[in-house]
CSV table of C-alpha atoms in Angstrom, one decimal:
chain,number,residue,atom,x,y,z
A,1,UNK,CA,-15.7,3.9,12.0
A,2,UNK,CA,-16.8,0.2,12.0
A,3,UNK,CA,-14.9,-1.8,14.8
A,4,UNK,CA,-13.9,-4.5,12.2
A,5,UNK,CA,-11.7,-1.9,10.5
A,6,UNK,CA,-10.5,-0.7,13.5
A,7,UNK,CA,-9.5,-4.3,14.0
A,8,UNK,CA,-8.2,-4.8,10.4
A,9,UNK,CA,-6.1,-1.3,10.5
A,10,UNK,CA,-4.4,-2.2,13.5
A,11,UNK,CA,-3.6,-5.3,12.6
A,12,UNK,CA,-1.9,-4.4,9.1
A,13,UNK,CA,-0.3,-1.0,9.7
A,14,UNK,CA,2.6,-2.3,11.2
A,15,UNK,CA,3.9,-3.5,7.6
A,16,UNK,CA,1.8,-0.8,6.0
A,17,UNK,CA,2.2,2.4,6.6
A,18,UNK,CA,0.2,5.3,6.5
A,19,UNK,CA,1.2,6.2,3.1
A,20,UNK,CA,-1.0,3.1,2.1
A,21,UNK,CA,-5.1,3.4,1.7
A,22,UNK,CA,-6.9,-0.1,2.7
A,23,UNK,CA,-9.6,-1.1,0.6
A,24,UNK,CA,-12.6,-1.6,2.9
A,25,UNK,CA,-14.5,-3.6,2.8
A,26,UNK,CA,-11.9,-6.3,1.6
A,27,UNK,CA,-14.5,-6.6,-1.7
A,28,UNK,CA,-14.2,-3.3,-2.6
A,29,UNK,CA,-12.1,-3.0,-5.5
A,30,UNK,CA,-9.6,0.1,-6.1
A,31,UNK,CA,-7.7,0.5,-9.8
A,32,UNK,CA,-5.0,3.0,-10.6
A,33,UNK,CA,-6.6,5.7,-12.2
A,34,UNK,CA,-9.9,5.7,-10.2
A,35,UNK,CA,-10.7,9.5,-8.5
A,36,UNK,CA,-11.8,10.0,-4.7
A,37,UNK,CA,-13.1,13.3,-3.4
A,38,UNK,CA,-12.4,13.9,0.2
A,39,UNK,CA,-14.5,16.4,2.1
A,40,UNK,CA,-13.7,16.7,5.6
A,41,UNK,CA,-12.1,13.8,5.7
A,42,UNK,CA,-15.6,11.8,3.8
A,43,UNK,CA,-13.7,10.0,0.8
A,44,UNK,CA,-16.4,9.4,-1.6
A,45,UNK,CA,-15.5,7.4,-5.2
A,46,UNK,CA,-15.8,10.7,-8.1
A,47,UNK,CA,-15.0,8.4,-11.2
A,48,UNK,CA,-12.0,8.0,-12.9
A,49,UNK,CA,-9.3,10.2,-14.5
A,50,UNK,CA,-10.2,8.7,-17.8
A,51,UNK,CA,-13.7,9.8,-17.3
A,52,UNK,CA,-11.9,13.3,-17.1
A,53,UNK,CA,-10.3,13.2,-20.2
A,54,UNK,CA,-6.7,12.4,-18.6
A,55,UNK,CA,-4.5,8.9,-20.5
A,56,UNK,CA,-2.2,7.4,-18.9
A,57,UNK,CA,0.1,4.4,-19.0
A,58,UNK,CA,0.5,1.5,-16.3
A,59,UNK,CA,3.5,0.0,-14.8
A,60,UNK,CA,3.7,-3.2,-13.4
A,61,UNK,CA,6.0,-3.0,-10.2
A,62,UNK,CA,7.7,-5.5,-8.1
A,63,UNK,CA,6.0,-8.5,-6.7
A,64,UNK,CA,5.7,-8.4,-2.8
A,65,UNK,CA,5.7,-10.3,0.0
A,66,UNK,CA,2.6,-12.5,1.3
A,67,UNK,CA,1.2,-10.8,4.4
A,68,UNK,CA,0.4,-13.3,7.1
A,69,UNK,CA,-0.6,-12.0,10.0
A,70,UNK,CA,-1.9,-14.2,13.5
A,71,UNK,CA,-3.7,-11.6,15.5
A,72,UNK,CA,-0.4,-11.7,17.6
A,73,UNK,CA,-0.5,-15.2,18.3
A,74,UNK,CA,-4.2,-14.9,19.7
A,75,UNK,CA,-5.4,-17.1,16.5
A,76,UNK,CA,-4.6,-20.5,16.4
A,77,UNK,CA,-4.9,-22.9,13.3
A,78,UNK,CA,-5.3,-26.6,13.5
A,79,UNK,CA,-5.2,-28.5,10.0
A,80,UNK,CA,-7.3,-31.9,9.2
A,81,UNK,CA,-5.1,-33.8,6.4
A,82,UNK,CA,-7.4,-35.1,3.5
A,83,UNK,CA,-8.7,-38.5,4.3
A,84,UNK,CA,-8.1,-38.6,8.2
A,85,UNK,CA,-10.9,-37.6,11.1
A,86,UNK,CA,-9.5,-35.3,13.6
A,87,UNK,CA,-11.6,-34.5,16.7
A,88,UNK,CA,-13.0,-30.9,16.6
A,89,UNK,CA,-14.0,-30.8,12.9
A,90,UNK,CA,-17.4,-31.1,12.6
A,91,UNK,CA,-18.2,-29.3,8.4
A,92,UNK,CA,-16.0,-31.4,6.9
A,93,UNK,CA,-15.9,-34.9,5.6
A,94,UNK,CA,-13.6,-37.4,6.8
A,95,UNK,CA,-12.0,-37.5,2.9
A,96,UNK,CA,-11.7,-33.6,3.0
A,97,UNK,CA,-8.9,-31.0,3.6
A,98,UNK,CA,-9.5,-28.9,6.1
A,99,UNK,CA,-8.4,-26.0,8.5
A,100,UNK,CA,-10.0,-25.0,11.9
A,101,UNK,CA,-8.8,-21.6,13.7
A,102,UNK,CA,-9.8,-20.2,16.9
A,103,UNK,CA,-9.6,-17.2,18.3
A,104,UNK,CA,-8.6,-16.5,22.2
A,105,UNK,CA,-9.0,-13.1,22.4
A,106,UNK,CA,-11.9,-10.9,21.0
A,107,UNK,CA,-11.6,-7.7,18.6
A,108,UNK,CA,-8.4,-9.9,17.1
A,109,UNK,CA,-7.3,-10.6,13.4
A,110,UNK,CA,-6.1,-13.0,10.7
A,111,UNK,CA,-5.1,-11.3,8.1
A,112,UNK,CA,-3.8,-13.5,4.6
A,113,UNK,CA,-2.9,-12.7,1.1
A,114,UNK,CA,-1.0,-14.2,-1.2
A,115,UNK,CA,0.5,-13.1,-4.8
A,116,UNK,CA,0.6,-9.5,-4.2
A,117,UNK,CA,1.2,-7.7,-7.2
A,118,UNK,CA,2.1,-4.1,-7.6
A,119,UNK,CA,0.4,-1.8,-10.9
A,120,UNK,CA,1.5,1.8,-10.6
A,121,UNK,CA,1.0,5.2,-13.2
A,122,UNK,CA,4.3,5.1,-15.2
A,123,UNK,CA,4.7,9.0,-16.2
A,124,UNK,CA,4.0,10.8,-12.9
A,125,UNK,CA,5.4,14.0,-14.8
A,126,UNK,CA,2.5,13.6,-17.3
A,127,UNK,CA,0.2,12.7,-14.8
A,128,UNK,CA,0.9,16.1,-12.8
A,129,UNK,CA,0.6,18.5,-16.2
A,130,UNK,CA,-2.9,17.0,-16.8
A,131,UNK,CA,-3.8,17.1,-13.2
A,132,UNK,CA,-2.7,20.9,-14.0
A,133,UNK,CA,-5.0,21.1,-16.9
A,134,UNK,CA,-8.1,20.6,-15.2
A,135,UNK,CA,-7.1,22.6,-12.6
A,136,UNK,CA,-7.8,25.5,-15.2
A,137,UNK,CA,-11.7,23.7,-14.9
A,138,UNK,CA,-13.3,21.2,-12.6
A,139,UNK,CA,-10.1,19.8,-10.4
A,140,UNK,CA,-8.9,21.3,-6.8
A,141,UNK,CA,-7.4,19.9,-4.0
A,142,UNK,CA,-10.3,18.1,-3.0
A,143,UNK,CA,-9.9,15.3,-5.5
A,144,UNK,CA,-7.5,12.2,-5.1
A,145,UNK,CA,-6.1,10.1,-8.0
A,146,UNK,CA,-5.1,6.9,-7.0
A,147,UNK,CA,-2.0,6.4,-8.4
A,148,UNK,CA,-0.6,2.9,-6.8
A,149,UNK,CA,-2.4,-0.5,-6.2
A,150,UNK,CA,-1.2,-3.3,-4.8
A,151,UNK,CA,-3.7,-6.7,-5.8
A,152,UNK,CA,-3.6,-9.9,-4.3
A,153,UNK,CA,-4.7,-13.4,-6.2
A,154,UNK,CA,-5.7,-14.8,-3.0
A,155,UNK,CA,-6.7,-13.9,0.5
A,156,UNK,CA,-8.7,-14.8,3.9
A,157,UNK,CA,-9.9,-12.4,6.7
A,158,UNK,CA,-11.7,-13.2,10.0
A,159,UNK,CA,-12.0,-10.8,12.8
A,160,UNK,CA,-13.3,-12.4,16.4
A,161,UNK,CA,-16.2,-10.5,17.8
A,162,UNK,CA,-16.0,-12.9,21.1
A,163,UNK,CA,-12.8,-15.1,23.3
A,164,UNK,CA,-13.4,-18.6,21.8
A,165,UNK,CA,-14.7,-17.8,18.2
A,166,UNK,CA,-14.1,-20.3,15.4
A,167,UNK,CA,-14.2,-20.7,11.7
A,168,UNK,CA,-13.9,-24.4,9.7
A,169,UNK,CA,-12.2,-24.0,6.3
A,170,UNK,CA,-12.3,-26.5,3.7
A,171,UNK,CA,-9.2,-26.2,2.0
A,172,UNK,CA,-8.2,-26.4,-1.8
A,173,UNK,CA,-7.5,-29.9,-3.2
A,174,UNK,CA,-4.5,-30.7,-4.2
A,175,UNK,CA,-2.1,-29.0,-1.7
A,176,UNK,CA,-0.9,-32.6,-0.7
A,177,UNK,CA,-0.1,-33.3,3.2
A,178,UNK,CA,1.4,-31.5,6.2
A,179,UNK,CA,3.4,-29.4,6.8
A,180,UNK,CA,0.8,-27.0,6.3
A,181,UNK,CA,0.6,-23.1,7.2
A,182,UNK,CA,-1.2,-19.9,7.6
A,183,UNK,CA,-0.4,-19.3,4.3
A,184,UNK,CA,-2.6,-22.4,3.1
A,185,UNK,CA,-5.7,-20.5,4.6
A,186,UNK,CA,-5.6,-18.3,1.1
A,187,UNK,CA,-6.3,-20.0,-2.1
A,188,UNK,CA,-9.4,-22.0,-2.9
A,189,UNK,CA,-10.2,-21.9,1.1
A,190,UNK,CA,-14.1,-22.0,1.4
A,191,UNK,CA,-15.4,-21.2,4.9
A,192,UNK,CA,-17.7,-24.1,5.8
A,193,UNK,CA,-18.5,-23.1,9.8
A,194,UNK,CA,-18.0,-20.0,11.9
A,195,UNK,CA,-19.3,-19.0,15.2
A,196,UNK,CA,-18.6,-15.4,17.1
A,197,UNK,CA,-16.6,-13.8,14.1
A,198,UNK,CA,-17.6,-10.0,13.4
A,199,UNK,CA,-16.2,-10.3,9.9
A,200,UNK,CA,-15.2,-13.3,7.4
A,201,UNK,CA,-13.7,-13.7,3.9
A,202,UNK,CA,-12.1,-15.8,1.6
A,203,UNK,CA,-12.0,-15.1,-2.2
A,204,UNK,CA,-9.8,-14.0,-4.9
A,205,UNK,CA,-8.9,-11.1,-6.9
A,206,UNK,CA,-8.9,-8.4,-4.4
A,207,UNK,CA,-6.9,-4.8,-3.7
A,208,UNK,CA,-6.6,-4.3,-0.2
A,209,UNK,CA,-3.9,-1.6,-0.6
A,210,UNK,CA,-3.4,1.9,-2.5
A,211,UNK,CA,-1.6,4.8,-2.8
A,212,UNK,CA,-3.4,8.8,-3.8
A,213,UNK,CA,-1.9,12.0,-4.9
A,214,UNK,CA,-3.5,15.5,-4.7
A,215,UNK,CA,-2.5,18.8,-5.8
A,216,UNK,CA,-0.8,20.3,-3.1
A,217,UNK,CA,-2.9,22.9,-1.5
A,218,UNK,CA,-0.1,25.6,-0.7
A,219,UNK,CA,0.5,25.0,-4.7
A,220,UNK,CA,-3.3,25.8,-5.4
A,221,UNK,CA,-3.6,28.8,-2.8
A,222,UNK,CA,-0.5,30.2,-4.6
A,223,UNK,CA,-2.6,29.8,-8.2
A,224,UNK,CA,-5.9,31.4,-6.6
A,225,UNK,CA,-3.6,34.0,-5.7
A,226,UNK,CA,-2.2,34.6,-8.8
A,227,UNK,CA,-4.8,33.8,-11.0
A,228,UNK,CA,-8.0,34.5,-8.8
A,229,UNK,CA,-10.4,32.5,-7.7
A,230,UNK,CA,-11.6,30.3,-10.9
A,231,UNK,CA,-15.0,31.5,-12.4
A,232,UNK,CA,-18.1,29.7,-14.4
A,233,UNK,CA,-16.2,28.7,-17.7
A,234,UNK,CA,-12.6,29.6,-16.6
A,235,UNK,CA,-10.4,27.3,-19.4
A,236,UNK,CA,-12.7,27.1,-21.8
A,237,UNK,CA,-13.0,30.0,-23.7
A,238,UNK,CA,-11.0,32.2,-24.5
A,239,UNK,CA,-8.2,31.9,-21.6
A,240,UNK,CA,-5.9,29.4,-21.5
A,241,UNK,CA,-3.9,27.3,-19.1
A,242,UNK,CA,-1.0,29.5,-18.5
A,243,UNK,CA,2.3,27.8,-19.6
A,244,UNK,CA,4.4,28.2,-16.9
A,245,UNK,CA,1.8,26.1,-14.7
A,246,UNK,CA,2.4,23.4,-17.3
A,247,UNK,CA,6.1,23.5,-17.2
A,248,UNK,CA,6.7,23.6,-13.2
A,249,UNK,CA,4.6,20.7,-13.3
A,250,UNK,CA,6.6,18.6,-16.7
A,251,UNK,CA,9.8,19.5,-14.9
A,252,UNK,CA,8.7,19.2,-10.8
A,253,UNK,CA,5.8,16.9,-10.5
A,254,UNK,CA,6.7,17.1,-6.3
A,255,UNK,CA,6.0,20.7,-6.5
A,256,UNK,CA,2.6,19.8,-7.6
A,257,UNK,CA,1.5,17.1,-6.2
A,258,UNK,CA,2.0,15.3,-3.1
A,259,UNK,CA,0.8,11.6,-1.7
A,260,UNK,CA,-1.8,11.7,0.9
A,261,UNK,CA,-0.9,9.8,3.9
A,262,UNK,CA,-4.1,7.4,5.3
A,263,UNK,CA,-5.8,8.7,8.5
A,264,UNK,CA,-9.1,7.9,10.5
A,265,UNK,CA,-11.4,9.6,8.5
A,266,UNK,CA,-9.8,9.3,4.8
A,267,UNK,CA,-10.1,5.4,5.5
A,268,UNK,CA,-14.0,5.1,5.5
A,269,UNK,CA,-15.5,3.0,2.9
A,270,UNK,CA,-15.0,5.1,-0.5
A,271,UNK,CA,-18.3,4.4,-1.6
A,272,UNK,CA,-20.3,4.5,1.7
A,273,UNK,CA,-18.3,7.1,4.6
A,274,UNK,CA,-20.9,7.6,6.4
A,275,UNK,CA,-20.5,4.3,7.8
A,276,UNK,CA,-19.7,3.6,11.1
């Protein structure tokens, strides 16, 4: 596990619980409907349900609240109003607006995002009888659908590697004059300087946050058991999915499926776990 992430994690589980994934790195991008397959705790990207055959409808959910997080009052943030020379800021142009924050303790974390939106599956009943379906061929309790995503339109990240480090932001025209505050950090914020940071971002358009499902394993040791082991071909010819499967899962999507909670291991990069 990468000690940025560590960083990160820590600094954004206290509003986000476990039952939320973080996107990692803050580029990678998650959608609702994209598969994961989890081997010992190795979460590896396995394409999408619609590459499986499985429709589905979104929902939009509620809008949430920014997340602004100060590495717990270790970061501080000094802001240059457009058109004024402040001591200290050395990337930007006397006629530019600019922000300068520096860390005072290392292995610390500013965290911003801005216009969090939520986009969820609608039918989770639906969701559960297809899951069911290709349970009959190619799906176990291995695979993860993600099911939740929460986007942002905006967002910064820096993580201090040393006491002391410091980034310079030029900041997006047109927010007028102070007050200014943390908050002003996402948005059109290009980093112009930065010195002893072990990881820095600012850009648009991301998904730090997600939600999976799996079939629940005591349900799937109780099909194994009932139905033996699945063979070469098994659903395809001439068996079918037995109803009754179907039904527990149109009537009690819980009994089928359950949300996988975050750990350590299940956090790594989707597309790259072994990295550490």
């Amino acid at each position: 596990m990468s000690k940025p992430f560590t960083v990160y994690r820590k600094a954004v589980r206290g509003s986000w619980g476990k039952s939320w994934w973080l996107a990692w790195p803050i580029t990678e991008r998650i959608s609702v409907g994209d598969v994961l397959h989890n081997v010992d705790g190795h979460v590896r990207r396995a394409g999408t349900l619609k590459d499986r055959g499985v429709t589905y409808e979104d929902r939009p959910g509620n809008p949430h609240a920014d997340v602004l997080h100060d590495a717990g009052g270790s970061a501080s943030v000094r802001f240059k109003p457009a058109g004024v020379a402040v001591e200290g800021f050395s990337a930007l142009a006397a006629a530019e607006l600019g922000a300068a924050v520096e860390f005072s303790k290392s292995h610390s974390a500013l965290v911003v995002y801005k216009g969090l939106q939520e986009q969820a599956v609608a039918d989770e009943k639906a969701l559960a009888a297809a899951l069911v379906d290709l349970t009959w061929q190619t799906w176990d309790d291995s695979l993860l659908a993600v099911t939740q995503v929460i986007s942002a339109n905006s967002g910064t990240l820096l993580i201090s590697e040393s006491s002391g480090a410091s980034v310079e932001f030029r900041l997006q025209a047109g927010l007028g004059q102070a007050p200014f505050g943390i908050a002003d950090l996402a948005g059109g914020a290009a980093i112009l300087r930065h010195r002893g940071v072990s990881e820095k971002w600012a850009g648009a358009e991301c998904t730090p946050f997600f939600r999976v499902v799996r079939l629940r394993k005591r349900w799937f040791r109780s099909v194994t058991e009932d139905y033996g082991p699945r063979q070469p071909g098994r659903g395809a010819q001439p068996e079918p999915v037995p109803p009754v499967l179907i039904d527990e899962a149109l009537h009690d999507p819980g009994e089928v499926l359950e949300s996988v909670e975050a750990v350590e291991a299940e956090e790594r990069h989707p597309s790259n776990p072994a990295s550490e």
